[in-house]
CSV table of C-alpha atoms in Angstrom, one decimal:
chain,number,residue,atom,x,y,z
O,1,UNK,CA,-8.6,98.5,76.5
O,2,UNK,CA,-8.2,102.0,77.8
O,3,UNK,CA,-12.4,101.8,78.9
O,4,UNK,CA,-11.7,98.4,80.4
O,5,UNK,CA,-8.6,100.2,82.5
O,6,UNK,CA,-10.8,103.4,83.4
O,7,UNK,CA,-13.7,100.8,84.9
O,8,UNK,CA,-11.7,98.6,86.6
O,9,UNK,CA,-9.9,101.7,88.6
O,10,UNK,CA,-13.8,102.8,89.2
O,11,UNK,CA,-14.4,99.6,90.8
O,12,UNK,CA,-11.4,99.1,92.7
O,13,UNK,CA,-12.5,102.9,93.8
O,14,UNK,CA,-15.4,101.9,95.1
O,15,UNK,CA,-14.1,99.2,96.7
O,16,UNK,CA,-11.0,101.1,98.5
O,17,UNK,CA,-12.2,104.4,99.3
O,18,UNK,CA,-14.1,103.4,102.6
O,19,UNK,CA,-10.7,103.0,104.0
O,20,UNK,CA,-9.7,106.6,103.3
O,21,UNK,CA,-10.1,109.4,105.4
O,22,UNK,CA,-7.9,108.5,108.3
O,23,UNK,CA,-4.4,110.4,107.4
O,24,UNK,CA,-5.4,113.8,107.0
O,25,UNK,CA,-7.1,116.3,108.9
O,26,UNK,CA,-10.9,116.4,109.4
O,27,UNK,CA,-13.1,118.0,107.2
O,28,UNK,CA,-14.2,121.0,109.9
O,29,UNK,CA,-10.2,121.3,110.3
O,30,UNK,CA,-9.9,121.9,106.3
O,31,UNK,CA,-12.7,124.3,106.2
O,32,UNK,CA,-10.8,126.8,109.0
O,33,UNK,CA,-7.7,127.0,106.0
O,34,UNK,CA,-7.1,126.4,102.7
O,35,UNK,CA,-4.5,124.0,101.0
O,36,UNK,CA,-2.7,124.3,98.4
O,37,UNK,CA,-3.9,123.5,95.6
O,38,UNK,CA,-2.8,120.4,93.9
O,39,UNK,CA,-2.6,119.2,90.4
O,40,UNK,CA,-3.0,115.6,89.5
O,41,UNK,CA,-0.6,114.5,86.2
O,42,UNK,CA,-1.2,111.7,84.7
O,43,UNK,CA,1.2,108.9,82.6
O,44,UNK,CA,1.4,107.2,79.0
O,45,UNK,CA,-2.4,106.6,78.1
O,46,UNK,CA,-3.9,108.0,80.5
O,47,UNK,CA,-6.2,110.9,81.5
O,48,UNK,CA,-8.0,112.9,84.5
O,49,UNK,CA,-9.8,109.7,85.3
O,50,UNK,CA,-6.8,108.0,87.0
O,51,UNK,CA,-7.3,110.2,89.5
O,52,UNK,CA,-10.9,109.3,90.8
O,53,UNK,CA,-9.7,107.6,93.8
O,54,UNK,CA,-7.1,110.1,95.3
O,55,UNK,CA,-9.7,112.9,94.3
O,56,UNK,CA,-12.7,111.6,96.3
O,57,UNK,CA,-10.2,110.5,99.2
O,58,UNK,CA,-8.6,114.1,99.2
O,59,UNK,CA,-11.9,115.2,99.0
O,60,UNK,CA,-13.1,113.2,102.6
O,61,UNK,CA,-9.7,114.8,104.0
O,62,UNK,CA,-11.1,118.0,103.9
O,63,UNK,CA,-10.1,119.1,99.9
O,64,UNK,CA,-12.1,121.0,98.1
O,65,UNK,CA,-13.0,120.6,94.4
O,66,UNK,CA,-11.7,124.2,94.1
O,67,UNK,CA,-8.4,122.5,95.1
O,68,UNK,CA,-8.0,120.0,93.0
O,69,UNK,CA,-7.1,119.7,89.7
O,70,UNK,CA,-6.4,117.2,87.0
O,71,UNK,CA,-4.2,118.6,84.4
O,72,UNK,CA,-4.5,116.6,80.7
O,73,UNK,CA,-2.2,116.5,77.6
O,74,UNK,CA,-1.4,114.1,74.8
O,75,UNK,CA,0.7,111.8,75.9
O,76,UNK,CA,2.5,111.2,72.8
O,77,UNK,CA,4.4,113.9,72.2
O,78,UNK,CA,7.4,114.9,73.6
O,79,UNK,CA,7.3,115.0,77.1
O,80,UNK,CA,8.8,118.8,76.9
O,81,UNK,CA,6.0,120.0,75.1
O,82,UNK,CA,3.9,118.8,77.8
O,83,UNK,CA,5.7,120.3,80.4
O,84,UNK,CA,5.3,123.3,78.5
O,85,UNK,CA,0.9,122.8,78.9
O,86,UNK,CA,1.7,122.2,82.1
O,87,UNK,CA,3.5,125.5,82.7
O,88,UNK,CA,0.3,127.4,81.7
O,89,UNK,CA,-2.1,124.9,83.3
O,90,UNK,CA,0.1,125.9,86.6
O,91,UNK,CA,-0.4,129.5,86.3
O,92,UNK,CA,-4.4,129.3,85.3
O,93,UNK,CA,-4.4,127.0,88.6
O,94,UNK,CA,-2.4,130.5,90.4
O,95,UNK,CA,-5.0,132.8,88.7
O,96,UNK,CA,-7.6,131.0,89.6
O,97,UNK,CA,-7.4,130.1,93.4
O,98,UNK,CA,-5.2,132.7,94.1
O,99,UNK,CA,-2.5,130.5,95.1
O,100,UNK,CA,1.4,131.1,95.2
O,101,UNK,CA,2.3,127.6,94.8
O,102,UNK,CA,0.7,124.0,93.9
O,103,UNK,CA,1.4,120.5,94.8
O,104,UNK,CA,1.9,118.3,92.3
O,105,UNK,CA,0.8,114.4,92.4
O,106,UNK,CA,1.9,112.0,89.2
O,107,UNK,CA,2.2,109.0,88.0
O,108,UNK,CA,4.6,106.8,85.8
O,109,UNK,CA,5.4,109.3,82.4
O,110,UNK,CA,4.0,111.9,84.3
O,111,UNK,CA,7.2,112.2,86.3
O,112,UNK,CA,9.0,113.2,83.3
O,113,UNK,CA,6.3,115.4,82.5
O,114,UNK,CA,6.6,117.1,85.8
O,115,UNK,CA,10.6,117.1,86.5
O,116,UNK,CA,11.1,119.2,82.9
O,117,UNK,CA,8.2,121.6,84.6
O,118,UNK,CA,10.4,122.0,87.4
O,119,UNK,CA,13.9,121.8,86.2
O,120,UNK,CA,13.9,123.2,82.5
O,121,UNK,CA,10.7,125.4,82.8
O,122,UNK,CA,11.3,127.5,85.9
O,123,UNK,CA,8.5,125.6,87.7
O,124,UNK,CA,10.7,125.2,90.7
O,125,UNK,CA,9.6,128.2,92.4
O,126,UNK,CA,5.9,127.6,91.9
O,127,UNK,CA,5.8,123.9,93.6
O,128,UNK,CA,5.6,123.4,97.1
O,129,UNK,CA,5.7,119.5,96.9
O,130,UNK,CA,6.3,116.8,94.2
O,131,UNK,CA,5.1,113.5,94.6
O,132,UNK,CA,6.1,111.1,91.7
O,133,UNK,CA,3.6,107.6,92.3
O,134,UNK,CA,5.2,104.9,90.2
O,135,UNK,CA,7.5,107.7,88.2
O,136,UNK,CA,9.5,107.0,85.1
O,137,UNK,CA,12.3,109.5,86.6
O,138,UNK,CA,14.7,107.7,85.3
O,139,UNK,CA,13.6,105.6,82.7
O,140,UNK,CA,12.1,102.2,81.3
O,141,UNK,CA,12.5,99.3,79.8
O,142,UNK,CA,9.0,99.2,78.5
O,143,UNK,CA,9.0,101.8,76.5
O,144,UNK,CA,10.5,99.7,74.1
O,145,UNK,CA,7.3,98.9,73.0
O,146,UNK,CA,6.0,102.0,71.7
O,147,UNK,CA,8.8,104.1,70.2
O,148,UNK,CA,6.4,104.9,67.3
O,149,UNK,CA,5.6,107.6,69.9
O,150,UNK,CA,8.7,110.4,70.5
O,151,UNK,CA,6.9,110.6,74.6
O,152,UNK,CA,8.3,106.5,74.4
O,153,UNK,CA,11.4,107.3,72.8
O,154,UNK,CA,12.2,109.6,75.4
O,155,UNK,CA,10.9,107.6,77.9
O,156,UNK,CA,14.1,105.0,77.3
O,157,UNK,CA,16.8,104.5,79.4
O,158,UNK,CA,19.8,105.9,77.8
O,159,UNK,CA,17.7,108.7,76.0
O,160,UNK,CA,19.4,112.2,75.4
O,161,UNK,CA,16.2,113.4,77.0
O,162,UNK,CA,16.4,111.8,80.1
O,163,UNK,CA,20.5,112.8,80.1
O,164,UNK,CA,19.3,116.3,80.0
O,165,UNK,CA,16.4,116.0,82.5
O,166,UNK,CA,19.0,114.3,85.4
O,167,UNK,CA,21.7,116.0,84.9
O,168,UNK,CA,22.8,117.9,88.1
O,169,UNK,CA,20.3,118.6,90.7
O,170,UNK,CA,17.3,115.5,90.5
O,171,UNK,CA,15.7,117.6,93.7
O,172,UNK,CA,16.4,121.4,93.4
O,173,UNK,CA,15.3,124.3,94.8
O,174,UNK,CA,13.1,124.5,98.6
O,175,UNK,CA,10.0,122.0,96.9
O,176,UNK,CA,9.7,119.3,98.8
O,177,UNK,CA,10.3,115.7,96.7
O,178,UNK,CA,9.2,112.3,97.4
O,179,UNK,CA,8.7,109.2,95.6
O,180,UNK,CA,6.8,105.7,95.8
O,181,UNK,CA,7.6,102.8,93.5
O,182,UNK,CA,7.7,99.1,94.3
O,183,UNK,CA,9.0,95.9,92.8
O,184,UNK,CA,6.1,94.6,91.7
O,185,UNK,CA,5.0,97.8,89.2
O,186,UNK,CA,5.4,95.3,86.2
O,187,UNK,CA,5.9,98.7,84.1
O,188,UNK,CA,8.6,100.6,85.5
O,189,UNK,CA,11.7,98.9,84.6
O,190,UNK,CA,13.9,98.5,86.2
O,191,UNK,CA,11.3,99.7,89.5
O,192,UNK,CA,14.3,101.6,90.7
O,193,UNK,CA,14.3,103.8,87.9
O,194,UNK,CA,11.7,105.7,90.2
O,195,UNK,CA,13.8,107.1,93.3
O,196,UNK,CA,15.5,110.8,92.9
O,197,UNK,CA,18.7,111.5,94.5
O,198,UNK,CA,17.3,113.7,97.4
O,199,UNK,CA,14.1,112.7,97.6
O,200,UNK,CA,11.9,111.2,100.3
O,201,UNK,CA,11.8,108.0,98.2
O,202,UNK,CA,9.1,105.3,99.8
O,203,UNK,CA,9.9,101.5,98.7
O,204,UNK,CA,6.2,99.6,98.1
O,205,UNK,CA,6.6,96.1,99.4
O,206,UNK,CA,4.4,95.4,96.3
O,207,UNK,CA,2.0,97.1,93.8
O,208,UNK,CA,1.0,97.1,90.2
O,209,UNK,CA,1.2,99.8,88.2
O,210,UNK,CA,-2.0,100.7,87.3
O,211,UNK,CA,-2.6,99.4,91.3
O,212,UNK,CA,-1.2,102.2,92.5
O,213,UNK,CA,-3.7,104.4,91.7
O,214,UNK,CA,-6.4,102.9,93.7
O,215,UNK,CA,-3.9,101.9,97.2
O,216,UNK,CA,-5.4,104.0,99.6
O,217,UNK,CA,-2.3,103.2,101.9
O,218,UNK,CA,0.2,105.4,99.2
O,219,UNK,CA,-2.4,107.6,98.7
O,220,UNK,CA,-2.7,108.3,102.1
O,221,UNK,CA,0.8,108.8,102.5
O,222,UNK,CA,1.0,111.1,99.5
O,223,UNK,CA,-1.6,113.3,101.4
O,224,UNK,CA,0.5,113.2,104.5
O,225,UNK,CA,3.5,114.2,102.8
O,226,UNK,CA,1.6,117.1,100.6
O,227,UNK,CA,0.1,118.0,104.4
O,228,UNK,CA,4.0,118.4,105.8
C-alpha cells in the first residue's frame, strides 16, 4: 500500500509540476541570495518521498538542493520523541548551511511533530516560518484506527498530549505561522482541527489528503508565504 501511495504521488508529480514555477522568483534571482533553508516533515506513514513534488517545484523557483531538506523519523512513536530528532536534525541543517533559522513545511502528523519542536523544545527561535499542509494541530478522528501506535494515541482529540501541546500560545514567538486544510482531506477530522489561533490559516475549497501533496496551487502558496 505504502509503494502504491509513493507511485501514485510520482505520477501525479509528473503530471503537476509543469505548472510550477510561476509564484516564486526566477532562478537567476535565487542565485544572487540564498534562502533559508527549509525542512520538509512528513506525517503518519510517510517518508522523504512525499515531498518530491514541492522539492522539484522549489527547486524551478530558484532552491537549491543545498536548501532543502527532508527530515525522517518513525512515525510511531510518540510524537515528542520526534520532535526531539527533529531538534538535532534542525541544528545539523544550521551547521551545515550556515543558516540562523529554517523554514519548516509539513504535513498531517507532522504538525504535531513540528508544534512540540517549537513550543516544548525551544525551536521557536530557530524557525522563521511554519507552514502546516493538511496538519493534525488539533487532532483527529482517524486516529482511531491505529491506537496500537502511542504517535495515534496522541494524535486523538481529547489526548493529554494534544492538551499540553495547545495550551497557551498556538503561534508564539516572531516565526511566522500559516496553515492549509480543506473539507474534503477525508483524514483530518474534523478538517478544522487544522487552523491555529494566530495563524495565516488558508481554507482549500477541496483536496485530498494525500492530494495535497501534489497541488501545485498550495504549494505555490506555501512558497510564497516561506518567500514573505
Amino acid at each position: 500500500m505504502r509503494r502504491l501511495r509513493t507511485l501514485l504521488l510520482a505520477v501525479l508529480s509528473a503530471v503537476a509540476l509543469a505548472a510550477f514555477g510561476t509564484s516564486g522568483a526566477s532562478a537567476a534571482d535565487a542565485a544572487t541570495s540564498a534562502r533559508t533553508p527549509v525542512v520538509f516533515v512528513h506525517g503518519f506513514t510517510g517518508n522523504a518521498t512525499h515531498w518530491i513534488t514541492a522539492e522539484a517545484g522549489f527547486r524551478a523557483d530558484g532552491y537549491s538542493d543545498r536548501e532543502l531538506f527532508a527530515y525522517e523519523y518513525n512515525w510511531t512513536q510518540s510524537n515528542a520523541i520526534s520532535a526531539g530528532g527533529l531538534a538535532a536534525y534542525v541544528r545539523q541543517v544550521l551547521a551545515t548551511t550556515g543558516a540562523h533559522q529554517v523554514d519548516i513545511v509539513n504535513h498531517s502528523m507532522g504538525g504535531l511533530v513540528s508544534n512540540w519542536y517549537v513550543k516544548k523544545l525551544g525551536g521557536q527561535p530557530y524557525v522563521r516560518h511554519l507552514a502546516s499542509i493538511a496538519g493534525a494541530n488539533h487532532g483527529t478522528t482517524a486516529a482511531g484506527a491505529c491506537l496500537v501506535n502511542l504517535s495515534c494515541v496522541e494524535m486523538f482529540p481529547g489526548s493529554a498530549f494534544l492538551a499540553a501541546l495547545n495550551a497557551g500560545d498556538e503561534t508564539p514567538g516572531n516565526t511566522q505561522y500559516a496553515t492549509w486544510y480543506s473539507p474534503c482531506d477525508g483524514v483530518i477530522l474534523p478538517f478544522t482541527s487544522t487552523p491555529l489561533a494566530g495563524a495565516a490559516n488558508h481554507l482549500v475549497p477541496c483536496q485530498t489528503h494525500l492530494g495535497f501533496l501534489a497541488d501545485i496551487p498550495t504549494l505555490q502558496s506555501v512558497e510564497r508565504f516561506l518567500m514573505s
